[in-house]
JSON list of C-alpha atoms in Angstrom, two decimals:
[
{"chain": "S", "resi": 1, "resn": "PRO", "atom": "CA", "xyz": [0.00, 0.00, 0.00]},
{"chain": "S", "resi": 2, "resn": "HIS", "atom": "CA", "xyz": [0.94, 3.63, -0.50]},
{"chain": "S", "resi": 3, "resn": "SER", "atom": "CA", "xyz": [3.71, 2.87, -3.01]},
{"chain": "S", "resi": 4, "resn": "ALA", "atom": "CA", "xyz": [2.67, 5.66, -5.39]},
{"chain": "S", "resi": 5, "resn": "THR", "atom": "CA", "xyz": [5.33, 7.94, -3.93]},
{"chain": "S", "resi": 6, "resn": "SER", "atom": "CA", "xyz": [8.18, 5.84, -5.32]},
{"chain": "S", "resi": 7, "resn": "GLN", "atom": "CA", "xyz": [6.93, 3.30, -7.85]},
{"chain": "S", "resi": 8, "resn": "PHE", "atom": "CA", "xyz": [5.59, 3.33, -11.38]},
{"chain": "S", "resi": 9, "resn": "PHE", "atom": "CA", "xyz": [5.02, 0.81, -14.15]},
{"chain": "S", "resi": 10, "resn": "ILE", "atom": "CA", "xyz": [5.76, 0.87, -17.85]},
{"chain": "S", "resi": 11, "resn": "ASN", "atom": "CA", "xyz": [3.06, -1.49, -19.06]},
{"chain": "S", "resi": 12, "resn": "VAL", "atom": "CA", "xyz": [3.86, -3.47, -22.18]},
{"chain": "S", "resi": 13, "resn": "VAL", "atom": "CA", "xyz": [0.79, -5.73, -21.79]},
{"chain": "S", "resi": 14, "resn": "ASP", "atom": "CA", "xyz": [-2.64, -5.29, -20.19]},
{"chain": "S", "resi": 15, "resn": "ASN", "atom": "CA", "xyz": [-2.31, -5.60, -16.42]},
{"chain": "S", "resi": 16, "resn": "ASN", "atom": "CA", "xyz": [-5.90, -5.69, -15.23]},
{"chain": "S", "resi": 17, "resn": "PHE", "atom": "CA", "xyz": [-4.76, -6.49, -11.68]},
{"chain": "S", "resi": 18, "resn": "LEU", "atom": "CA", "xyz": [-3.56, -2.86, -11.48]},
{"chain": "S", "resi": 19, "resn": "ASP", "atom": "CA", "xyz": [-7.06, -1.51, -12.18]},
{"chain": "S", "resi": 20, "resn": "LYS", "atom": "CA", "xyz": [-9.29, -0.19, -9.42]},
{"chain": "S", "resi": 21, "resn": "SER", "atom": "CA", "xyz": [-11.60, -2.81, -7.92]},
{"chain": "S", "resi": 22, "resn": "THR", "atom": "CA", "xyz": [-13.50, -3.39, -4.69]},
{"chain": "S", "resi": 23, "resn": "ASN", "atom": "CA", "xyz": [-10.34, -4.82, -3.10]},
{"chain": "S", "resi": 24, "resn": "ASN", "atom": "CA", "xyz": [-7.72, -2.66, -4.82]},
{"chain": "S", "resi": 25, "resn": "ALA", "atom": "CA", "xyz": [-7.24, 1.12, -4.95]},
{"chain": "S", "resi": 26, "resn": "GLY", "atom": "CA", "xyz": [-5.68, 0.72, -8.40]},
{"chain": "S", "resi": 27, "resn": "TYR", "atom": "CA", "xyz": [-3.07, 2.71, -10.27]},
{"chain": "S", "resi": 28, "resn": "ALA", "atom": "CA", "xyz": [-3.69, 5.70, -12.54]},
{"chain": "S", "resi": 29, "resn": "VAL", "atom": "CA", "xyz": [-2.26, 5.83, -16.04]},
{"chain": "S", "resi": 30, "resn": "PHE", "atom": "CA", "xyz": [-0.36, 9.10, -16.29]},
{"chain": "S", "resi": 31, "resn": "GLY", "atom": "CA", "xyz": [1.92, 8.91, -19.29]},
{"chain": "S", "resi": 32, "resn": "ARG", "atom": "CA", "xyz": [2.89, 7.33, -22.58]},
{"chain": "S", "resi": 33, "resn": "VAL", "atom": "CA", "xyz": [6.21, 6.35, -24.12]},
{"chain": "S", "resi": 34, "resn": "THR", "atom": "CA", "xyz": [6.43, 8.35, -27.36]},
{"chain": "S", "resi": 35, "resn": "LYS", "atom": "CA", "xyz": [10.09, 7.69, -28.17]},
{"chain": "S", "resi": 36, "resn": "GLY", "atom": "CA", "xyz": [12.52, 5.07, -26.97]},
{"chain": "S", "resi": 37, "resn": "MET", "atom": "CA", "xyz": [10.44, 1.90, -27.14]},
{"chain": "S", "resi": 38, "resn": "ASP", "atom": "CA", "xyz": [13.71, 0.13, -28.00]},
{"chain": "S", "resi": 39, "resn": "VAL", "atom": "CA", "xyz": [14.86, 1.01, -24.47]},
{"chain": "S", "resi": 40, "resn": "VAL", "atom": "CA", "xyz": [11.59, -0.29, -23.00]},
{"chain": "S", "resi": 41, "resn": "ASP", "atom": "CA", "xyz": [12.07, -3.52, -24.97]},
{"chain": "S", "resi": 42, "resn": "LYS", "atom": "CA", "xyz": [15.55, -3.90, -23.43]},
{"chain": "S", "resi": 43, "resn": "ILE", "atom": "CA", "xyz": [14.12, -3.35, -19.94]},
{"chain": "S", "resi": 44, "resn": "THR", "atom": "CA", "xyz": [11.59, -6.16, -20.53]},
{"chain": "S", "resi": 45, "resn": "LYS", "atom": "CA", "xyz": [14.48, -8.56, -21.16]},
{"chain": "S", "resi": 46, "resn": "VAL", "atom": "CA", "xyz": [16.36, -8.04, -17.86]},
{"chain": "S", "resi": 47, "resn": "PRO", "atom": "CA", "xyz": [16.33, -11.04, -15.48]},
{"chain": "S", "resi": 48, "resn": "THR", "atom": "CA", "xyz": [13.66, -10.79, -12.78]},
{"chain": "S", "resi": 49, "resn": "GLY", "atom": "CA", "xyz": [12.68, -12.66, -9.64]},
{"chain": "S", "resi": 50, "resn": "ARG", "atom": "CA", "xyz": [10.64, -12.39, -6.47]},
{"chain": "S", "resi": 51, "resn": "ALA", "atom": "CA", "xyz": [11.28, -9.70, -3.85]},
{"chain": "S", "resi": 52, "resn": "GLY", "atom": "CA", "xyz": [9.04, -10.16, -0.82]},
{"chain": "S", "resi": 53, "resn": "PRO", "atom": "CA", "xyz": [5.44, -10.33, -2.02]},
{"chain": "S", "resi": 54, "resn": "HIS", "atom": "CA", "xyz": [6.33, -8.93, -5.45]},
{"chain": "S", "resi": 55, "resn": "GLN", "atom": "CA", "xyz": [7.18, -10.89, -8.57]},
{"chain": "S", "resi": 56, "resn": "ASP", "atom": "CA", "xyz": [9.00, -9.85, -11.75]},
{"chain": "S", "resi": 57, "resn": "VAL", "atom": "CA", "xyz": [11.32, -7.50, -9.85]},
{"chain": "S", "resi": 58, "resn": "PRO", "atom": "CA", "xyz": [14.58, -6.82, -11.73]},
{"chain": "S", "resi": 59, "resn": "LYS", "atom": "CA", "xyz": [17.46, -8.73, -10.11]},
{"chain": "S", "resi": 60, "resn": "GLN", "atom": "CA", "xyz": [19.71, -5.72, -10.78]},
{"chain": "S", "resi": 61, "resn": "PRO", "atom": "CA", "xyz": [18.27, -2.20, -10.52]},
{"chain": "S", "resi": 62, "resn": "VAL", "atom": "CA", "xyz": [17.20, -0.58, -13.77]},
{"chain": "S", "resi": 63, "resn": "LYS", "atom": "CA", "xyz": [18.15, 3.09, -13.66]},
{"chain": "S", "resi": 64, "resn": "ILE", "atom": "CA", "xyz": [16.43, 5.70, -15.78]},
{"chain": "S", "resi": 65, "resn": "LEU", "atom": "CA", "xyz": [19.02, 8.41, -16.32]},
{"chain": "S", "resi": 66, "resn": "SER", "atom": "CA", "xyz": [17.06, 10.81, -18.49]},
{"chain": "S", "resi": 67, "resn": "VAL", "atom": "CA", "xyz": [13.40, 11.62, -19.11]},
{"chain": "S", "resi": 68, "resn": "ASN", "atom": "CA", "xyz": [11.79, 14.30, -21.25]},
{"chain": "S", "resi": 69, "resn": "ILE", "atom": "CA", "xyz": [8.33, 15.39, -20.18]},
{"chain": "S", "resi": 70, "resn": "LYS", "atom": "CA", "xyz": [6.05, 16.99, -22.74]},
{"chain": "S", "resi": 71, "resn": "ALA", "atom": "CA", "xyz": [2.85, 18.83, -21.93]},
{"chain": "S", "resi": 72, "resn": "ALA", "atom": "CA", "xyz": [-0.27, 16.87, -22.77]},
{"chain": "S", "resi": 73, "resn": "ALA", "atom": "CA", "xyz": [-2.14, 17.88, -25.90]},
{"chain": "S", "resi": 74, "resn": "VAL", "atom": "CA", "xyz": [-5.46, 19.57, -25.19]},
{"chain": "S", "resi": 75, "resn": "GLN", "atom": "CA", "xyz": [-8.35, 17.38, -26.31]},
{"chain": "S", "resi": 76, "resn": "LYS", "atom": "CA", "xyz": [-11.48, 19.05, -27.64]}
]
């Protein structure tokens, strides 16, 4: 619980378990990868394992060194 201060997901498949439900507060989608999907593809190939109650945790930390944030387009 309360991991939103330090955790985010780059979803490459549908992860319905992250949606809001009666037993789960859920996670909000807040961005989109517009460039660099080759980097995301490399991240999906790193070895993972269990860490406490979590699965698919990278065995070695994946560090994001640079991010460009663009303002969202206004939808009419």
